[in-house]
Amino acid sequence: MAQPIRKPTRLEPWQDPDAVPYVRIDKVTKRFGDFVAVDDVSLNIYRGEFFALLGGSGSGKTTLLRMLAGFETPSEGRIFIDGVDMSGIPPYERPVNMMFQSYALFPHMSVEQNVAFGLKQDGVPRAEIRERVAEMLDMVQLGRFAKRRPHQLSGGQRQRVALARSLVKRPKLLLLDEPLGALDRRLRERTQFELVNIQEKLGVTFVVVTHDQEEAMTMSTRIAVMNQGYIQQVGTPSEIYEYPNSKFVAEFIGSVNMFEGRVVEDEPDHVLVRSEEAGCDLYINHGVPAPLGTQVWVAVRPEKIALSKEPPPAAADGRNVTRGVVREIAYLGDMSIYLVELAGGKTVRVTMPNVTRRTELPVTWEDEVYLSWRPFAGVVLNQ
Ligand SMILES: Nc1ncnc2c1ncn2[C@@H]1O[C@H](COP(=O)(O)OP(=O)(O)O)[C@@H](O)[C@H]1O
Ligand SMILES: [Mg+2]
């Protein structure tokens, strides 16, 4: 799982009650016939954010983006950009540019001409066009390729031309629909960093649609997780990862072990969940507003579980400690994944970093092991 690369010192306007959102989506619903594609969505997006709409296919991401751009009209609700109600304002009068899922470049034009196209149409003076295009090509590191045609470029380079073309008009808000979808894994990763750098340099507000959770985690200031047209959770990448508000989000972002159980102690500073599935009581050091007996799920991330052949210290009180047999091991170089079968039959996923180079794993196939984790490792979910 990639960790967010955003600097922690970054200004966080969403935590400032006085901050004025740049984009305000207010109770927006979009219906196609009687099908609800976007369901009562409210969102505030702040200037300079790199905001991701994340969700599976068909969750309404593109439809929401198209409403921001003005290509679709909300069935209900309103959208404000920079304080202005966008109702009835056509796409070309919005301070917005959209980079499409399939970024078609003009094949008969050079890189330079592709980027200059929009400025020419707007009647920008030639000298200024030349300057702005050159500056933008430098920024996306394509200065050397200015005279090439799109077919003489790699996929990643074409993607950067499309980006330069969207940015050269200096939109205040750039909407990107699966911008890295056509790139292979390596190039995606590199381009993610480039996108973030360019966005920070220009201070443009980005709203990016993606179905790729790792991409959203790596690039965004905040993520809205969409499910069937509605927003399930909004938060920073680490909030979404560490404090998912539902099983849906916990399972959508990264991998997670989910233990079903019932609340048997509910105190302000902790919760105790009895779980047959886990084979032990689960102690979590934060309270949840859940009455005794409530059915809940406790989510524990694979990297937060330790494996040992000897009983860990926590074994004394039998909380957050269970036993199982190692059934599968996948060696991934930087880390290994262990699939451990508990007595009740549930399979638990555990990951451990490979910090030393060793020829023999400390834990191997068919070993009986203890699985243990700390009180802060689990998150209690009641939906
Ligand atoms: N013009 C349209 N007419 C009818 N249904 C549509 C239209 N556009 C999108 N939809 C439906 O709305 C849902 C959300 O679509 P979309 O916003 O493209 O999802 P995503 O981008 O998250 O994959 C899908 O079920 C899709 O079939
Ligand atoms: Mg889409």
Coordinates of C-alpha atoms and ligand atoms in Angstrom, one line a residue:
M1 CA 0.0 0.0 0.0
A2 CA 1.5 3.3 -1.0
Q3 CA 1.6 5.9 1.7
P4 CA 0.5 9.5 1.0
I5 CA 3.3 11.5 -0.2
R6 CA 1.7 14.8 0.7
K7 CA 3.7 16.9 3.1
P8 CA 2.1 16.9 6.5
T9 CA 2.7 20.6 6.9
R10 CA 0.3 21.3 4.1
L11 CA -2.5 23.8 4.9
E12 CA -5.7 21.9 5.6
P13 CA -8.6 24.3 4.8
W14 CA -11.3 21.7 5.4
Q15 CA -10.4 21.9 9.1
D16 CA -10.8 25.6 9.1
P17 CA -14.4 26.6 9.9
D18 CA -13.8 30.0 8.2
A19 CA -12.4 28.7 5.0
V20 CA -14.6 29.3 2.0
P21 CA -14.9 26.3 -0.4
Y22 CA -13.9 26.9 -4.0
V23 CA -16.4 24.3 -5.2
R24 CA -19.6 23.6 -3.3
I25 CA -21.8 20.7 -4.3
D26 CA -25.0 21.1 -2.5
K27 CA -27.4 18.1 -2.3
V28 CA -26.9 17.2 -5.9
T29 CA -28.9 14.3 -7.4
K30 CA -28.7 13.1 -11.0
R31 CA -31.3 10.8 -12.4
F32 CA -31.4 9.1 -15.9
G33 CA -35.0 8.1 -16.2
D34 CA -35.8 6.6 -12.9
F35 CA -32.2 5.4 -12.4
V36 CA -30.3 7.5 -9.7
A37 CA -26.7 7.9 -10.9
V38 CA -25.7 10.5 -8.3
D39 CA -27.6 10.4 -5.0
D40 CA -27.8 13.5 -2.8
V41 CA -24.2 14.4 -2.9
S42 CA -22.8 17.3 -0.8
L43 CA -19.1 18.2 -1.0
N44 CA -16.9 21.1 -0.3
I45 CA -13.6 21.3 -2.2
Y46 CA -11.1 24.0 -1.4
R47 CA -8.7 26.0 -3.6
G48 CA -5.5 24.2 -4.3
E49 CA -6.8 20.8 -3.4
F50 CA -6.1 17.6 -5.2
F51 CA -9.4 16.0 -4.6
A52 CA -10.2 12.4 -5.7
L53 CA -13.6 10.9 -6.4
L54 CA -12.9 7.2 -5.8
G55 CA -15.3 4.3 -6.4
G56 CA -16.0 1.2 -8.4
S57 CA -17.3 1.2 -12.0
G58 CA -20.8 2.7 -12.2
S59 CA -20.6 4.5 -8.8
G60 CA -21.4 7.9 -10.4
K61 CA -17.9 9.5 -10.5
T62 CA -17.9 10.5 -14.1
T63 CA -21.5 11.8 -13.9
L64 CA -20.6 14.0 -10.9
L65 CA -17.5 15.3 -12.8
R66 CA -19.6 16.1 -15.9
M67 CA -22.0 18.1 -13.8
L68 CA -19.1 20.2 -12.5
A69 CA -18.0 20.8 -16.0
G70 CA -21.5 21.6 -17.2
F71 CA -22.0 18.7 -19.6
E72 CA -24.8 17.3 -17.4
T73 CA -27.4 19.2 -15.4
P74 CA -28.3 18.1 -11.9
S75 CA -31.8 16.8 -11.5
E76 CA -31.8 18.3 -8.0
G77 CA -29.4 20.5 -6.0
R78 CA -26.9 23.1 -7.0
I79 CA -23.2 23.6 -7.7
F80 CA -21.3 26.7 -6.8
I81 CA -17.8 27.4 -8.2
D82 CA -16.0 30.3 -6.6
G83 CA -19.3 31.4 -5.0
V84 CA -21.2 31.5 -8.3
D85 CA -24.3 29.3 -8.8
M86 CA -23.5 27.3 -12.0
S87 CA -27.1 26.6 -12.8
G88 CA -27.7 27.4 -16.5
I89 CA -24.0 28.3 -17.1
P90 CA -22.6 26.5 -20.1
P91 CA -19.3 24.6 -20.0
Y92 CA -17.3 27.2 -21.9
E93 CA -18.3 29.9 -19.4
R94 CA -17.2 28.0 -16.4
P95 CA -13.6 28.5 -15.0
V96 CA -13.1 24.8 -15.6
N97 CA -11.3 22.6 -18.0
M98 CA -11.9 18.9 -18.3
M99 CA -9.3 16.2 -19.3
F100 CA -11.2 13.3 -20.7
Q101 CA -10.8 9.6 -20.0
S102 CA -9.7 9.1 -23.6
Y103 CA -7.5 12.1 -24.3
A104 CA -7.8 12.3 -28.0
L105 CA -5.0 14.5 -29.4
F106 CA -5.1 15.9 -32.9
P107 CA -3.1 13.3 -34.9
H108 CA -2.1 15.7 -37.7
M109 CA -0.8 18.4 -35.4
S110 CA 2.6 18.5 -33.6
V111 CA 2.8 18.4 -29.8
E112 CA 3.2 22.2 -29.8
Q113 CA 0.2 22.8 -32.1
N114 CA -1.9 20.5 -30.0
V115 CA -1.1 22.5 -26.8
A116 CA -1.5 25.8 -28.6
F117 CA -4.9 24.9 -30.1
G118 CA -7.2 26.2 -27.4
L119 CA -5.3 29.5 -27.0
K120 CA -5.5 30.1 -30.8
Q121 CA -9.2 29.6 -30.7
D122 CA -9.5 32.1 -27.9
G123 CA -7.6 34.6 -30.0
V124 CA -4.6 34.9 -27.7
P125 CA -1.7 36.9 -29.3
R126 CA 0.8 34.8 -31.1
A127 CA 3.8 35.8 -29.0
E128 CA 2.0 35.0 -25.9
I129 CA 0.9 31.7 -27.2
R130 CA 4.5 30.8 -28.0
E131 CA 5.6 31.7 -24.6
R132 CA 2.9 29.9 -22.7
V133 CA 3.1 26.7 -24.8
A134 CA 6.9 26.6 -24.3
E135 CA 6.5 27.1 -20.6
M136 CA 3.9 24.4 -20.3
L137 CA 5.9 21.9 -22.3
D138 CA 8.9 22.5 -20.1
M139 CA 6.7 21.9 -17.1
V140 CA 5.6 18.5 -18.3
Q141 CA 9.1 17.8 -19.6
L142 CA 8.2 17.6 -23.2
G143 CA 10.2 20.6 -24.5
R144 CA 12.4 18.3 -26.6
F145 CA 9.3 16.8 -28.3
A146 CA 7.6 20.0 -29.3
K147 CA 7.8 19.2 -33.1
R148 CA 6.7 15.5 -32.8
R149 CA 3.3 14.2 -33.8
P150 CA 1.3 12.2 -31.2
H151 CA 2.0 8.8 -32.9
Q152 CA 5.7 9.4 -32.3
L153 CA 5.2 9.6 -28.6
S154 CA 4.8 7.0 -25.8
G155 CA 1.5 6.6 -23.9
G156 CA 2.9 8.5 -21.0
Q157 CA 4.2 11.3 -23.2
R158 CA 0.8 11.6 -24.9
Q159 CA -0.9 11.8 -21.5
R160 CA 1.4 14.7 -20.6
V161 CA 0.6 16.5 -23.8
A162 CA -3.1 16.2 -23.0
L163 CA -2.3 17.6 -19.5
A164 CA -0.3 20.5 -20.9
R165 CA -3.2 21.2 -23.3
S166 CA -5.7 21.3 -20.4
L167 CA -3.4 23.5 -18.2
V168 CA -2.2 26.0 -20.8
K169 CA -5.5 27.8 -20.6
R170 CA -4.9 28.3 -16.9
P171 CA -8.2 26.9 -15.7
K172 CA -8.9 27.5 -12.0
L173 CA -10.4 24.1 -11.8
L174 CA -9.1 21.1 -13.7
L175 CA -11.3 18.0 -13.9
L176 CA -9.5 14.7 -14.8
D177 CA -11.4 11.5 -15.6
E178 CA -9.1 8.5 -15.0
P179 CA -6.1 10.5 -16.3
L180 CA -3.6 7.6 -15.9
G181 CA -5.9 4.8 -17.0
A182 CA -4.0 4.1 -20.2
L183 CA -0.6 3.9 -18.6
D184 CA 1.3 0.8 -17.4
R185 CA 2.1 0.4 -13.8
R186 CA 5.6 1.9 -13.7
L187 CA 4.6 4.9 -15.8
R188 CA 1.5 5.4 -13.7
E189 CA 3.6 5.6 -10.6
R190 CA 6.0 8.2 -12.1
T191 CA 3.2 10.2 -13.6
Q192 CA 1.4 10.3 -10.2
F193 CA 4.4 12.1 -8.8
E194 CA 4.6 14.5 -11.7
L195 CA 0.9 15.3 -11.6
V196 CA 1.2 16.2 -7.9
N197 CA 4.3 18.4 -8.5
I198 CA 2.7 20.2 -11.4
Q199 CA -0.5 20.7 -9.5
E200 CA 1.4 22.1 -6.4
K201 CA 3.5 24.4 -8.6
L202 CA 0.5 25.9 -10.4
G203 CA -1.9 25.9 -7.4
V204 CA -4.7 24.8 -9.7
T205 CA -7.6 22.9 -8.0
F206 CA -7.8 19.3 -9.3
V207 CA -10.7 17.0 -9.1
V208 CA -9.7 13.6 -10.3
V209 CA -11.9 10.6 -10.9
T210 CA -10.3 7.2 -10.3
H211 CA -11.3 3.6 -9.5
D212 CA -7.7 2.9 -8.3
Q213 CA -7.4 3.3 -4.5
E214 CA -3.6 3.3 -4.5
E215 CA -3.7 6.2 -7.0
A216 CA -6.1 8.1 -4.9
M217 CA -4.1 7.5 -1.8
T218 CA -0.8 8.6 -3.4
M219 CA -2.0 11.8 -5.0
S220 CA -4.8 13.3 -3.1
T221 CA -5.3 15.8 -0.4
R222 CA -8.7 14.3 0.2
I223 CA -10.7 11.4 -1.1
A224 CA -14.5 11.0 -1.4
V225 CA -15.3 7.3 -1.6
M226 CA -18.4 6.8 -3.8
N227 CA -20.7 3.8 -3.7
Q228 CA -23.9 3.5 -5.9
G229 CA -24.1 7.2 -6.4
Y230 CA -23.7 8.4 -2.9
I231 CA -20.7 9.4 -0.8
Q232 CA -19.7 6.9 1.8
Q233 CA -16.9 8.8 3.3
V234 CA -14.7 11.9 2.8
G235 CA -11.3 12.3 4.3
T236 CA -7.6 12.5 3.9
P237 CA -5.9 9.3 2.6
S238 CA -4.7 8.4 6.1
E239 CA -8.1 9.1 7.7
I240 CA -9.8 6.9 5.1
Y241 CA -7.2 4.1 5.6
E242 CA -6.9 4.2 9.4
Y243 CA -10.5 5.2 10.3
P244 CA -12.8 3.8 7.7
N245 CA -16.4 4.5 8.6
S246 CA -17.9 1.3 7.2
K247 CA -17.1 -2.1 6.0
F248 CA -17.4 -0.9 2.4
V249 CA -14.7 1.7 2.8
A250 CA -12.4 -0.6 4.9
E251 CA -12.6 -3.3 2.2
F252 CA -12.4 -0.9 -0.7
I253 CA -9.2 0.7 0.5
G254 CA -6.3 -1.8 0.8
S255 CA -6.8 -5.2 2.3
V256 CA -8.3 -5.8 5.7
N257 CA -9.3 -8.6 8.0
M258 CA -12.9 -8.3 9.2
F259 CA -14.0 -10.0 12.4
E260 CA -17.6 -10.3 13.2
G261 CA -18.6 -10.1 16.9
R262 CA -20.8 -8.6 19.7
V263 CA -20.0 -5.7 22.0
V264 CA -19.6 -7.1 25.6
E265 CA -18.0 -4.1 27.2
D266 CA -18.5 -0.5 26.1
E267 CA -16.5 2.0 28.2
P268 CA -15.5 5.6 27.2
D269 CA -11.9 4.4 26.7
H270 CA -12.4 1.0 25.2
V271 CA -14.6 -1.6 23.7
L272 CA -14.5 -5.3 24.1
V273 CA -15.9 -7.4 21.3
R274 CA -16.5 -11.1 21.6
S275 CA -15.8 -12.8 18.3
E276 CA -16.2 -16.5 17.7
E277 CA -14.7 -16.0 14.2
A278 CA -11.5 -14.5 15.7
G279 CA -11.3 -17.1 18.4
C280 CA -10.5 -14.4 21.0
D281 CA -11.9 -11.2 22.6
L282 CA -11.0 -8.1 20.6
Y283 CA -10.0 -5.1 22.7
I284 CA -10.0 -1.7 21.0
N285 CA -8.8 1.3 22.9
H286 CA -11.5 3.7 21.7
G287 CA -15.2 3.8 22.6
V288 CA -18.0 3.4 20.1
P289 CA -21.6 4.5 20.7
A290 CA -22.9 0.9 20.5
P291 CA -25.1 -0.7 23.2
L292 CA -24.0 -4.0 24.7
G293 CA -24.9 -6.9 22.5
T294 CA -24.7 -4.9 19.2
Q295 CA -23.4 -6.8 16.3
V296 CA -20.2 -5.1 15.0
W297 CA -17.2 -5.8 12.8
V298 CA -13.7 -5.2 13.8
A299 CA -11.3 -4.3 11.0
V300 CA -7.6 -5.1 11.4
R301 CA -5.1 -4.3 8.7
P302 CA -2.7 -7.1 7.7
E303 CA 0.4 -5.0 8.5
K304 CA -0.8 -4.5 12.1
I305 CA -0.8 -8.2 13.0
A306 CA 2.3 -9.8 14.3
L307 CA 3.1 -13.5 13.9
S308 CA 5.1 -15.5 16.3
K309 CA 5.7 -19.1 17.3
E310 CA 6.1 -18.3 20.9
P311 CA 3.2 -16.8 22.9
P312 CA 3.4 -13.0 22.7
P313 CA 3.2 -11.0 26.0
A314 CA -0.4 -10.1 25.2
A315 CA -1.3 -13.7 25.4
A316 CA -1.7 -13.4 29.2
D317 CA -5.2 -11.9 29.1
G318 CA -6.2 -13.6 25.8
R319 CA -7.2 -10.4 24.1
N320 CA -6.2 -9.6 20.6
V321 CA -4.3 -12.9 20.5
T322 CA -5.4 -15.9 18.5
R323 CA -3.9 -19.0 17.0
G324 CA -3.8 -20.5 13.6
V325 CA -1.8 -22.5 11.0
V326 CA 0.1 -20.9 8.2
R327 CA -1.4 -22.1 4.9
E328 CA 0.1 -19.8 2.3
I329 CA 3.1 -17.6 2.1
A330 CA 3.8 -15.1 -0.8
Y331 CA 7.3 -13.6 -0.9
L332 CA 7.1 -10.2 -2.6
G333 CA 10.6 -9.1 -2.0
D334 CA 10.0 -6.1 0.2
M335 CA 7.4 -8.0 2.2
S336 CA 5.8 -11.3 2.6
I337 CA 2.1 -12.1 2.8
Y338 CA 1.0 -14.9 5.2
L339 CA -2.5 -16.5 5.0
V340 CA -3.2 -18.1 8.4
E341 CA -6.2 -20.3 9.0
L342 CA -7.8 -19.9 12.5
A343 CA -9.3 -22.8 14.4
G344 CA -12.8 -21.8 13.4
G345 CA -11.8 -21.8 9.7
K346 CA -11.4 -18.1 9.0
T347 CA -8.4 -17.1 7.0
V348 CA -6.5 -14.1 8.2
R349 CA -4.1 -12.1 6.1
V350 CA -0.8 -10.9 7.7
T351 CA 1.9 -8.9 6.0
M352 CA 5.5 -8.6 7.4
P353 CA 8.2 -6.4 5.9
N354 CA 11.4 -8.3 4.9
V355 CA 13.8 -6.0 6.7
T356 CA 16.7 -8.4 6.7
R357 CA 17.9 -10.6 3.9
R358 CA 17.4 -14.1 5.0
T359 CA 17.3 -17.4 3.4
E360 CA 15.0 -19.0 5.9
L361 CA 11.7 -17.4 7.0
P362 CA 11.2 -17.4 10.8
V363 CA 7.7 -18.7 10.2
T364 CA 7.0 -21.3 7.5
W365 CA 4.2 -23.4 5.9
E366 CA 2.1 -25.4 8.3
D367 CA 3.6 -23.8 11.4
E368 CA 1.3 -23.2 14.3
V369 CA 1.5 -19.6 15.1
Y370 CA 0.1 -16.9 17.4
L371 CA -1.4 -13.8 15.8
S372 CA -1.5 -10.7 17.9
W373 CA -2.1 -7.0 17.6
R374 CA -2.2 -3.9 19.7
P375 CA -5.3 -2.3 21.2
F376 CA -5.2 0.6 18.7
A377 CA -4.9 -1.7 15.6
G378 CA -8.6 -2.5 15.3
V379 CA -11.4 -0.3 14.1
V380 CA -15.0 -1.0 15.2
L381 CA -17.6 -0.7 12.5
N382 CA -21.3 -1.0 12.9
Q383 CA -22.4 -0.7 9.2
Ligands
LIG1 N1 -26.4 9.3 -20.1 C1 -26.8 8.3 -19.3 N2 -27.9 7.7 -19.5 C2 -28.3 6.6 -18.7 N3 -27.5 6.1 -17.7 C3 -26.3 6.7 -17.5 C4 -25.9 7.8 -18.3 N4 -24.6 8.2 -17.9 C5 -24.3 7.3 -16.9 N5 -25.3 6.5 -16.6 C6 -25.4 5.4 -15.6 O1 -25.1 6.0 -14.4 C7 -24.3 5.2 -13.6 C8 -23.0 5.9 -13.2 O2 -22.2 6.1 -14.3 P1 -20.8 6.9 -14.3 O3 -21.0 8.2 -13.6 O4 -20.2 6.8 -15.6 O5 -20.0 5.9 -13.3 P2 -18.4 5.8 -13.0 O6 -17.7 6.9 -13.7 O7 -18.3 5.8 -11.5 O8 -18.0 4.5 -13.5 C9 -24.0 4.0 -14.4 O9 -24.8 2.9 -14.0 C10 -24.3 4.4 -15.8 O10 -24.7 3.3 -16.6
MG2 MG -16.2 6.9 -15.2

